[in-house]
XYZ file of C-alpha atoms in Angstrom:
601
model
C -15.448 -45.980 -61.752
C -11.809 -45.284 -60.813
C -9.848 -48.358 -60.401
C -6.569 -49.621 -58.968
C -4.497 -47.847 -61.649
C -5.963 -44.448 -60.787
C -5.563 -45.150 -57.057
C -1.914 -46.086 -57.617
C -1.406 -42.853 -59.706
C -2.774 -40.696 -56.907
C -0.634 -42.318 -54.220
C 2.494 -42.153 -56.268
C 2.042 -38.676 -57.712
C -0.557 -37.137 -55.438
C 1.524 -34.180 -54.238
C 2.507 -33.463 -57.809
C -1.100 -33.495 -58.821
C -1.966 -31.005 -56.023
C 0.826 -28.742 -57.081
C -0.437 -28.744 -60.701
C -3.989 -28.154 -59.721
C -3.226 -25.268 -57.442
C -0.590 -23.697 -59.717
C -2.941 -23.642 -62.635
C -6.140 -22.987 -60.651
C -7.494 -20.209 -62.802
C -6.803 -22.000 -66.142
C -8.389 -25.177 -64.778
C -11.493 -23.244 -63.734
C -11.891 -21.646 -67.104
C -11.378 -24.985 -68.894
C -13.992 -26.620 -66.586
C -16.589 -23.932 -67.298
C -15.884 -24.018 -71.031
C -16.280 -27.865 -71.024
C -19.530 -27.747 -69.009
C -20.987 -25.201 -71.544
C -19.899 -27.057 -74.580
C -21.536 -30.265 -73.269
C -24.730 -28.669 -71.901
C -25.669 -25.531 -73.821
C -28.364 -27.480 -75.562
C -30.059 -28.646 -72.419
C -33.552 -27.347 -71.653
C -32.324 -25.282 -68.696
C -29.246 -23.617 -70.201
C -30.567 -23.101 -73.819
C -33.071 -20.492 -72.559
C -30.236 -18.099 -71.606
C -28.220 -18.217 -74.847
C -29.488 -16.191 -77.764
C -28.615 -17.744 -81.149
C -26.530 -20.397 -79.486
C -24.008 -17.922 -78.188
C -22.891 -19.988 -75.218
C -19.549 -18.580 -74.506
C -18.288 -17.947 -70.899
C -19.158 -14.212 -70.689
C -22.760 -14.921 -71.839
C -22.990 -17.522 -69.074
C -21.982 -14.931 -66.412
C -24.239 -12.298 -67.922
C -27.277 -14.317 -68.666
C -27.556 -17.314 -66.454
C -29.156 -16.403 -63.074
C -27.763 -17.209 -59.699
C -30.253 -19.632 -58.112
C -31.140 -21.566 -54.917
C -32.340 -25.164 -54.550
C -36.001 -24.106 -54.670
C -35.430 -22.439 -58.126
C -34.170 -25.676 -59.721
C -36.189 -28.193 -57.703
C -38.945 -28.431 -60.405
C -36.235 -29.573 -62.899
C -34.765 -32.101 -60.449
C -38.204 -33.418 -59.581
C -38.860 -34.029 -63.237
C -35.634 -36.084 -63.612
C -36.510 -38.012 -60.389
C -40.029 -38.642 -61.689
C -38.645 -40.331 -64.865
C -38.234 -37.696 -67.656
C -35.262 -38.716 -69.757
C -34.787 -35.618 -71.907
C -31.709 -33.349 -71.446
C -33.257 -31.225 -68.758
C -30.199 -30.124 -66.719
C -27.319 -32.112 -68.228
C -26.596 -33.833 -71.522
C -25.043 -37.030 -69.908
C -27.353 -39.450 -68.142
C -28.015 -38.809 -64.472
C -27.048 -42.015 -62.699
C -28.103 -41.336 -59.111
C -29.010 -38.590 -56.607
C -26.977 -37.434 -53.653
C -29.267 -36.798 -50.795
C -28.403 -33.987 -48.327
C -28.785 -34.792 -44.552
C -31.683 -32.462 -44.029
C -30.735 -31.499 -40.523
C -29.339 -28.018 -41.446
C -32.400 -26.726 -43.087
C -35.146 -29.091 -42.079
C -35.566 -31.205 -45.279
C -33.288 -33.126 -47.602
C -32.424 -32.100 -51.069
C -31.784 -34.283 -54.092
C -28.557 -33.398 -55.947
C -28.178 -35.084 -59.368
C -25.018 -37.008 -60.103
C -23.442 -38.380 -63.331
C -20.983 -41.263 -63.276
C -18.242 -38.807 -64.106
C -19.047 -36.316 -61.430
C -19.344 -39.000 -58.746
C -15.993 -40.602 -59.785
C -14.322 -37.144 -59.531
C -15.515 -36.676 -55.955
C -13.980 -40.003 -54.921
C -10.487 -38.576 -55.609
C -10.819 -36.207 -52.678
C -10.517 -38.670 -49.760
C -7.355 -40.187 -51.423
C -5.703 -36.786 -51.577
C -6.708 -36.050 -48.051
C -5.187 -39.361 -46.863
C -1.980 -38.602 -48.795
C -1.563 -35.129 -47.266
C -2.180 -36.410 -43.797
C 0.385 -39.277 -44.119
C 2.840 -36.691 -45.493
C 2.427 -34.224 -42.557
C 1.889 -36.631 -39.696
C 4.520 -39.404 -39.185
C 3.496 -42.897 -38.326
C -0.018 -42.971 -39.961
C 1.193 -45.643 -42.408
C 2.338 -47.839 -39.649
C -0.976 -48.980 -38.312
C -4.765 -48.873 -38.798
C -7.403 -46.104 -38.791
C -10.294 -46.408 -36.275
C -12.895 -44.575 -38.244
C -16.593 -44.670 -37.296
C -18.543 -44.792 -40.602
C -22.256 -45.383 -40.995
C -24.775 -45.656 -43.824
C -28.368 -44.880 -44.324
C -30.929 -46.839 -46.410
C -31.123 -45.705 -50.042
C -34.353 -44.324 -51.505
C -35.659 -45.273 -55.000
C -37.081 -42.409 -56.948
C -39.986 -42.911 -59.353
C -37.481 -42.849 -62.254
C -35.754 -45.859 -60.741
C -32.636 -43.909 -59.807
C -31.435 -44.320 -56.353
C -30.926 -41.420 -53.826
C -28.595 -41.784 -50.932
C -26.104 -39.932 -48.832
C -22.711 -39.390 -50.658
C -20.972 -41.415 -47.916
C -23.426 -44.347 -48.323
C -22.767 -44.520 -52.032
C -19.040 -44.069 -51.525
C -18.757 -46.822 -48.957
C -20.258 -49.231 -51.429
C -17.803 -48.580 -54.175
C -14.783 -50.730 -55.009
C -12.482 -47.725 -54.744
C -13.349 -47.540 -51.045
C -13.370 -51.305 -50.447
C -10.131 -51.854 -52.252
C -8.463 -48.688 -50.940
C -9.034 -46.900 -47.615
C -11.191 -49.619 -46.143
C -8.311 -51.965 -46.093
C -6.535 -49.704 -43.570
C -9.571 -49.300 -41.225
C -10.202 -51.435 -38.159
C -13.951 -51.688 -38.894
C -14.897 -54.645 -41.256
C -16.844 -53.354 -44.264
C -19.962 -55.385 -43.224
C -20.064 -53.393 -39.886
C -19.941 -50.217 -41.732
C -22.664 -51.188 -44.149
C -25.000 -52.450 -41.370
C -28.238 -50.437 -41.568
C -28.810 -50.717 -37.767
C -26.779 -47.780 -36.334
C -26.690 -49.254 -32.882
C -25.370 -52.661 -34.018
C -22.871 -50.951 -36.263
C -21.641 -48.613 -33.573
C -21.214 -51.432 -31.098
C -19.289 -53.633 -33.487
C -17.041 -50.859 -34.643
C -16.247 -49.854 -31.129
C -15.588 -53.407 -30.137
C -13.238 -53.941 -33.065
C -11.477 -50.682 -32.279
C -10.886 -51.851 -28.751
C -9.696 -55.330 -29.807
C -7.175 -53.728 -32.117
C -6.339 -50.812 -29.838
C -2.543 -51.341 -30.123
C -2.719 -51.048 -33.904
C -4.776 -47.858 -34.016
C -2.760 -44.866 -35.122
C -5.669 -42.583 -36.197
C -9.231 -42.139 -35.005
C -11.962 -40.285 -36.763
C -15.407 -39.856 -38.258
C -16.964 -37.605 -40.955
C -18.191 -35.041 -38.404
C -17.273 -34.314 -34.804
C -20.845 -34.872 -33.632
C -20.376 -38.550 -34.465
C -17.265 -38.823 -32.208
C -19.079 -37.031 -29.425
C -21.896 -39.581 -29.782
C -19.503 -42.483 -29.813
C -18.103 -41.434 -26.445
C -21.570 -41.328 -24.931
C -22.188 -44.731 -26.459
C -19.014 -46.034 -24.864
C -20.128 -44.686 -21.498
C -23.290 -46.694 -21.819
C -21.719 -49.956 -23.147
C -18.202 -50.239 -21.891
C -19.121 -52.882 -19.355
C -20.768 -55.053 -21.984
C -17.933 -54.512 -24.447
C -15.491 -55.616 -21.812
C -17.583 -58.728 -21.118
C -17.444 -59.597 -24.791
C -13.690 -59.212 -24.827
C -13.387 -61.268 -21.604
C -15.476 -64.178 -22.707
C -14.708 -64.007 -26.426
C -18.433 -64.151 -27.167
C -20.440 -61.434 -29.094
C -23.599 -60.180 -27.410
C -26.739 -61.951 -28.584
C -28.516 -58.699 -29.494
C -26.065 -58.202 -32.365
C -28.419 -60.007 -34.736
C -27.243 -58.720 -38.064
C -25.787 -61.884 -39.933
C -23.090 -59.880 -41.734
C -21.963 -58.116 -38.505
C -21.738 -61.461 -36.666
C -19.907 -63.131 -39.412
C -17.442 -60.214 -39.650
C -16.822 -60.110 -35.843
C -16.191 -63.912 -35.761
C -12.862 -63.362 -37.446
C -11.862 -60.587 -34.912
C -13.351 -61.732 -31.632
C -11.706 -65.100 -31.825
C -10.781 -65.902 -28.183
C -11.265 -64.715 -24.575
C -8.906 -61.929 -23.575
C -9.450 -61.234 -19.926
C -6.171 -59.265 -19.616
C -7.295 -56.718 -22.249
C -10.865 -56.554 -20.737
C -9.341 -55.762 -17.284
C -7.198 -53.015 -18.709
C -10.125 -51.399 -20.535
C -12.312 -51.731 -17.411
C -9.648 -50.067 -15.303
C -9.462 -47.073 -17.666
C -13.261 -46.788 -17.983
C -13.960 -47.003 -14.253
C -12.091 -43.695 -13.656
C -14.648 -41.076 -12.771
C -13.072 -38.536 -14.964
C -12.749 -39.472 -18.599
C -10.380 -36.647 -19.373
C -7.944 -38.025 -21.976
C -9.739 -41.377 -22.342
C -9.033 -41.619 -26.070
C -5.372 -41.396 -25.468
C -5.632 -43.997 -22.587
C -7.647 -46.520 -24.704
C -5.731 -45.972 -27.954
C -2.233 -44.997 -26.878
C -0.681 -45.027 -30.390
C -3.167 -42.528 -31.904
C -1.369 -39.677 -33.707
C -4.483 -37.618 -34.545
C -8.232 -37.355 -34.336
C -9.607 -36.718 -37.871
C -12.981 -35.132 -38.131
C -14.571 -32.007 -39.507
C -14.539 -29.559 -36.569
C -15.304 -26.248 -38.374
C -18.572 -24.493 -38.848
C -21.380 -25.809 -36.655
C -19.008 -28.683 -35.570
C -16.705 -26.196 -33.799
C -18.966 -26.506 -30.631
C -17.496 -30.027 -30.237
C -13.864 -28.856 -30.156
C -13.646 -28.392 -26.309
C -15.226 -31.789 -25.757
C -12.938 -33.676 -28.161
C -9.865 -31.841 -26.771
C -11.020 -32.910 -23.240
C -11.457 -36.579 -24.283
C -8.407 -36.602 -26.520
C -5.865 -35.720 -23.909
C -3.667 -33.637 -26.188
C -4.127 -35.659 -29.390
C -4.155 -33.168 -32.299
C -7.540 -32.505 -33.934
C -7.427 -32.548 -37.682
C -10.271 -31.055 -39.833
C -9.344 -32.681 -43.192
C -11.684 -31.210 -45.758
C -14.661 -29.003 -46.483
C -17.598 -29.386 -48.843
C -21.282 -29.848 -49.152
C -23.705 -32.324 -50.745
C -23.634 -30.170 -53.864
C -19.818 -30.071 -54.333
C -16.374 -30.524 -52.706
C -14.635 -27.292 -51.830
C -11.217 -28.012 -50.546
C -8.768 -29.865 -48.368
C -6.567 -28.970 -45.410
C -2.967 -28.884 -46.564
C -1.840 -28.143 -42.988
C -3.600 -30.826 -40.936
C -1.838 -30.005 -37.746
C -3.170 -26.419 -37.687
C -5.129 -25.654 -34.548
C -8.945 -26.236 -35.117
C -9.822 -22.534 -35.108
C -6.956 -21.699 -37.474
C -7.825 -24.199 -40.167
C -7.861 -23.055 -43.702
C -8.862 -25.169 -46.662
C -7.368 -24.925 -50.185
C -9.817 -24.863 -53.086
C -9.573 -27.825 -55.412
C -10.277 -26.087 -58.760
C -11.122 -29.301 -60.659
C -14.180 -30.135 -58.400
C -16.557 -27.453 -59.647
C -16.552 -24.015 -61.265
C -16.576 -21.584 -58.265
C -17.923 -18.069 -57.978
C -17.920 -16.050 -54.920
C -20.646 -13.678 -53.836
C -19.335 -10.943 -51.453
C -21.022 -10.624 -48.100
C -20.368 -8.142 -45.295
C -17.076 -7.715 -43.635
C -17.590 -10.109 -40.706
C -19.310 -12.948 -42.368
C -22.440 -12.433 -40.237
C -25.099 -9.921 -40.185
C -28.673 -10.456 -41.673
C -29.255 -13.084 -44.169
C -30.702 -11.509 -47.259
C -32.994 -12.576 -50.049
C -31.461 -11.765 -53.336
C -33.022 -11.441 -56.822
C -29.949 -12.389 -58.697
C -29.476 -12.430 -62.401
C -26.134 -12.310 -64.104
C -23.638 -9.740 -62.771
C -25.932 -7.646 -60.652
C -28.086 -8.165 -57.595
C -30.964 -6.168 -56.065
C -31.540 -6.450 -52.309
C -34.835 -5.629 -50.741
C -34.298 -4.334 -47.289
C -36.868 -5.229 -44.709
C -35.871 -2.653 -42.181
C -35.866 0.240 -44.629
C -37.462 1.084 -47.946
C -34.036 1.382 -49.566
C -32.913 -0.691 -52.537
C -29.209 -1.484 -52.545
C -27.119 -2.771 -55.410
C -24.941 -5.704 -54.271
C -21.468 -6.341 -55.780
C -21.364 -8.815 -58.506
C -19.897 -12.317 -57.823
C -16.207 -12.781 -58.566
C -14.281 -15.753 -59.846
C -11.603 -17.719 -58.143
C -8.695 -15.586 -59.384
C -10.239 -12.378 -58.074
C -11.135 -13.052 -54.481
C -9.448 -10.741 -51.871
C -7.703 -11.924 -48.790
C -9.678 -11.073 -45.602
C -12.918 -10.802 -47.437
C -16.038 -12.942 -46.907
C -17.886 -14.671 -49.714
C -20.917 -17.028 -50.228
C -20.015 -19.881 -52.502
C -21.762 -20.262 -55.853
C -20.990 -23.399 -57.808
C -21.472 -24.765 -61.290
C -20.962 -28.479 -61.338
C -20.397 -31.332 -63.737
C -23.914 -32.654 -62.937
C -26.326 -29.894 -63.743
C -26.133 -27.284 -61.088
C -25.515 -23.825 -62.657
C -24.615 -20.770 -60.544
C -26.074 -22.468 -57.514
C -25.929 -20.784 -54.111
C -24.733 -23.406 -51.662
C -25.312 -21.142 -48.713
C -21.840 -21.517 -47.109
C -19.910 -18.506 -46.174
C -16.041 -18.522 -46.455
C -13.438 -16.137 -45.429
C -10.386 -16.015 -47.808
C -7.109 -16.373 -45.720
C -4.526 -16.551 -48.460
C -3.456 -18.533 -51.565
C -1.582 -21.785 -52.034
C 0.163 -21.206 -55.324
C -2.790 -19.726 -57.238
C -5.679 -21.424 -55.472
C -7.472 -19.527 -52.782
C -7.393 -20.719 -49.089
C -10.385 -20.092 -46.877
C -11.791 -20.628 -43.447
C -15.378 -22.011 -43.218
C -17.357 -19.368 -41.394
C -20.890 -20.802 -41.354
C -24.115 -20.792 -43.342
C -25.581 -17.349 -43.791
C -29.141 -18.526 -43.331
C -31.512 -17.046 -40.741
C -32.136 -19.364 -37.733
C -34.023 -17.136 -35.357
C -36.741 -14.668 -36.401
C -39.221 -12.560 -34.507
C -40.895 -9.541 -35.942
C -38.241 -7.608 -37.936
C -35.266 -9.327 -36.232
C -33.513 -12.087 -38.102
C -30.524 -13.717 -36.513
C -28.181 -15.895 -38.493
C -26.165 -18.930 -37.511
C -23.083 -16.750 -37.568
C -24.588 -14.182 -35.109
C -25.737 -16.935 -32.750
C -22.478 -18.858 -32.845
C -20.408 -15.737 -32.085
C -22.752 -14.774 -29.222
C -22.644 -18.171 -27.583
C -18.831 -18.360 -28.028
C -18.551 -15.131 -26.028
C -20.967 -16.246 -23.280
C -19.433 -19.596 -22.618
C -16.093 -17.900 -21.663
C -17.786 -17.066 -18.278
C -18.163 -20.779 -17.609
C -14.677 -22.023 -18.464
C -12.906 -20.651 -15.318
C -15.482 -22.636 -13.316
C -14.587 -25.944 -14.996
C -17.912 -25.990 -16.761
C -18.054 -27.210 -20.437
C -20.798 -26.364 -22.970
C -20.931 -29.591 -24.905
C -23.688 -28.653 -27.391
C -26.531 -26.232 -27.971
C -29.572 -25.403 -29.993
C -32.258 -22.721 -30.032
C -35.714 -21.779 -31.211
C -38.003 -18.730 -31.398
C -40.814 -19.054 -28.842
C -43.780 -17.174 -30.203
C -46.380 -18.955 -28.105
C -46.479 -15.796 -25.860
C -46.678 -12.167 -26.747
C -44.096 -10.759 -27.070
C -42.047 -13.735 -28.204
C -38.564 -14.511 -27.157
C -35.460 -16.455 -28.208
C -34.773 -19.642 -26.291
C -31.352 -21.376 -25.917
C -30.828 -24.959 -24.997
C -27.417 -25.701 -23.426
C -26.120 -29.084 -22.308
C -23.394 -28.592 -19.649
C -20.982 -30.878 -17.873
C -18.135 -30.555 -15.447
C -14.678 -31.112 -16.907
C -13.723 -33.821 -14.401
C -16.943 -35.824 -14.769
C -20.354 -36.075 -16.437
C -21.894 -34.630 -13.338
C -24.346 -31.650 -13.874
C -22.701 -28.462 -12.698
C -24.238 -26.456 -9.811
C -26.055 -23.758 -11.604
C -25.460 -20.371 -10.199
C -28.384 -18.136 -11.201
C -26.219 -15.003 -11.426
C -23.633 -16.703 -13.595
C -26.331 -18.116 -15.940
C -28.139 -14.796 -16.137
C -24.740 -13.182 -17.065
C -24.477 -15.726 -19.944
C -27.924 -14.627 -21.111
C -26.864 -11.032 -21.041
C -23.745 -11.563 -22.935
C -25.622 -13.420 -25.762
C -28.088 -10.485 -26.010
C -25.347 -7.887 -25.855
C -23.663 -9.658 -28.755
C -26.708 -9.431 -31.038
C -27.108 -6.519 -33.448
C -28.794 -3.074 -33.294
C -32.135 -4.273 -34.730
C -32.431 -7.005 -31.926
C -31.492 -4.527 -29.185
C -33.984 -1.965 -30.525
C -36.821 -4.381 -30.584
C -35.932 -5.724 -27.152
C -35.784 -2.235 -25.707
C -39.127 -1.402 -27.241
C -40.726 -4.527 -25.781
C -41.262 -6.170 -29.144
C -39.009 -9.150 -28.039
C -38.907 -10.436 -24.513
C -35.868 -11.283 -22.498
C -33.722 -14.228 -23.855
C -34.321 -17.505 -21.978
C -31.619 -20.191 -21.369
C -32.795 -23.733 -20.636
C -30.117 -26.090 -19.340
C -30.689 -29.817 -20.062
C -29.177 -32.826 -18.420
C -26.267 -34.904 -19.874
C -27.320 -37.121 -22.824
C -30.332 -34.994 -23.845
C -28.799 -33.991 -27.068
C -27.966 -37.575 -27.849
C -31.692 -38.159 -27.535
C -32.225 -35.433 -30.037
C -29.858 -37.136 -32.475
C -31.819 -40.378 -32.045
C -34.954 -38.431 -32.820
C -33.608 -37.008 -36.113
C -32.130 -40.312 -37.059
C -35.464 -41.973 -36.565
C -36.932 -39.354 -38.949
C -34.472 -40.283 -41.583
C -31.258 -38.268 -40.826
C -27.930 -40.040 -40.971
C -25.923 -40.523 -37.898
C -22.642 -40.271 -39.932
C -23.548 -36.826 -41.288
C -25.655 -35.528 -38.458
C -25.340 -31.836 -37.742
C -27.077 -30.663 -34.517
C -29.705 -28.133 -35.647
C -28.686 -24.629 -34.677
C -32.367 -23.736 -34.517
C -35.215 -26.218 -33.936
C -38.234 -26.105 -36.267
C -39.871 -29.269 -34.994
C -42.270 -28.971 -31.985
C -41.487 -32.566 -31.206
C -37.757 -31.736 -30.932
C -38.438 -28.758 -28.642
C -40.565 -30.990 -26.413
C -37.812 -33.654 -26.248
C -35.243 -31.073 -25.079
C -37.751 -29.606 -22.628
C -38.144 -33.045 -21.008
C -34.398 -33.003 -20.183
C -34.487 -29.475 -18.670
C -32.965 -29.049 -15.328
C -32.837 -25.309 -15.006
C -34.149 -22.148 -16.767
C -32.729 -18.654 -16.640
C -33.535 -15.224 -18.166
C -31.739 -12.037 -19.110
C -32.619 -9.066 -17.042
C -35.869 -7.548 -18.289
C -34.528 -4.093 -18.719
C -31.094 -4.653 -20.276
C -31.180 -1.926 -22.998
């Protein structure tokens, strides 16, 4: 694993390293692909595609198919079940990274070698370096980051599977590096009980409030959840601070031991101050009130997390929101070199040493129908469900040949046995930093809602809801989070939206004006494409339904998914619900239901 020497090198020469990486992006990409092929051409998977051992790069792009997880899952399962031959990679697989499972309903196992895992650990160091360069004062205090872990799972092979963050937080590079600048003791981060962990981390953050210069989490959903947790527990937290005694229900021995060195004495003055702030009916700007020295809020707020931007801006009171990096369980993509960019303007710069990247062109707005491709080498055949036509799709391009303004789905070849693997994320190229592309994260291209011939993607749904919620903003109403599902229990079926709303000045439920809510329904439907409108007009799909739920309902949804194995630290609210239990849970919180006009089109 990387040690203190490597950490020192990055902090001393990090910007120089970034300049070299981005200035030589294409060369680094070609070298990476060549090295991967030299090492792994003899593996069971790759050897099938190279005739007479001709494993040069052009043969790779011509012969090796572009695949999804389901295509390579049988190979990964064999490794997980204990086969030791060179199936996907010549070097030993040392562990599996487990995806969260909330985006697509079930977790994936992504193989990792020691080298590939170590390379990924460089990214947070570079992110930290860039942020300190661009935001003054971050090196003058502590970071109040809310980090959580999830239990590891042992595969039949004996290899462990865990979230990347869980593995990372257990490494010496984290413990000896970034963790030293965090308010949360490492034992509170590693506590497997999320409730005890959250409580202790919030308590420590409050006790050290004057030292906190940065607040953050992996995803914006975690920060939104922490505010709700603070609403529920601020009185008890104040009591602990006032008495100098930790609540008895914090039973984890490591947590209690860690907190004993921080909660060392009664502090009634601090408790009174926090109480005064939290007793205000409106929590607008409460983060700034509780942590007055905070320079930024660092958390991924792009993609599906963008729905939390208004909420964090409301609670942040003008503190800049920084979206520091972009990636997936399969690979790191890039980092934000302009951390003070507005959340909706964020572009990430590709790190060309993290994987070999190819880019599959998608249509001009990043949305549209998700398509099932039969991809092999340079060409692709798309089977259209709405017509009998067969269309040839443009071949994927490499990093040097992407075009500004175009949309692409990411395809990665990694250091740990993923070859021409479709991640599913859609990016819009916004420019170049030196010779490395910069991009905005658009969203996954996967279908989330489907009835009959209509298939609506995350992109479609996100854009439609963004337009609809504009009607609510002048009324002081905030859409804090949303989800959806296709209700086919009746004929014809309909799409159902779940919205959690609150007033800007309080957590009170807004007065729901039926005409306004029906207008929102109509805007969503108007934003959908021709296929949806045609089916709706023909009576194949019923009027869209909007169900408003009470404050805190989506926190209960998070609890549900965490109880099923999801990680609170990497939780992504599902854009579309597949679980009947989850739908039932949201229905229990319903306080109003509204429909589009029956004859809109």
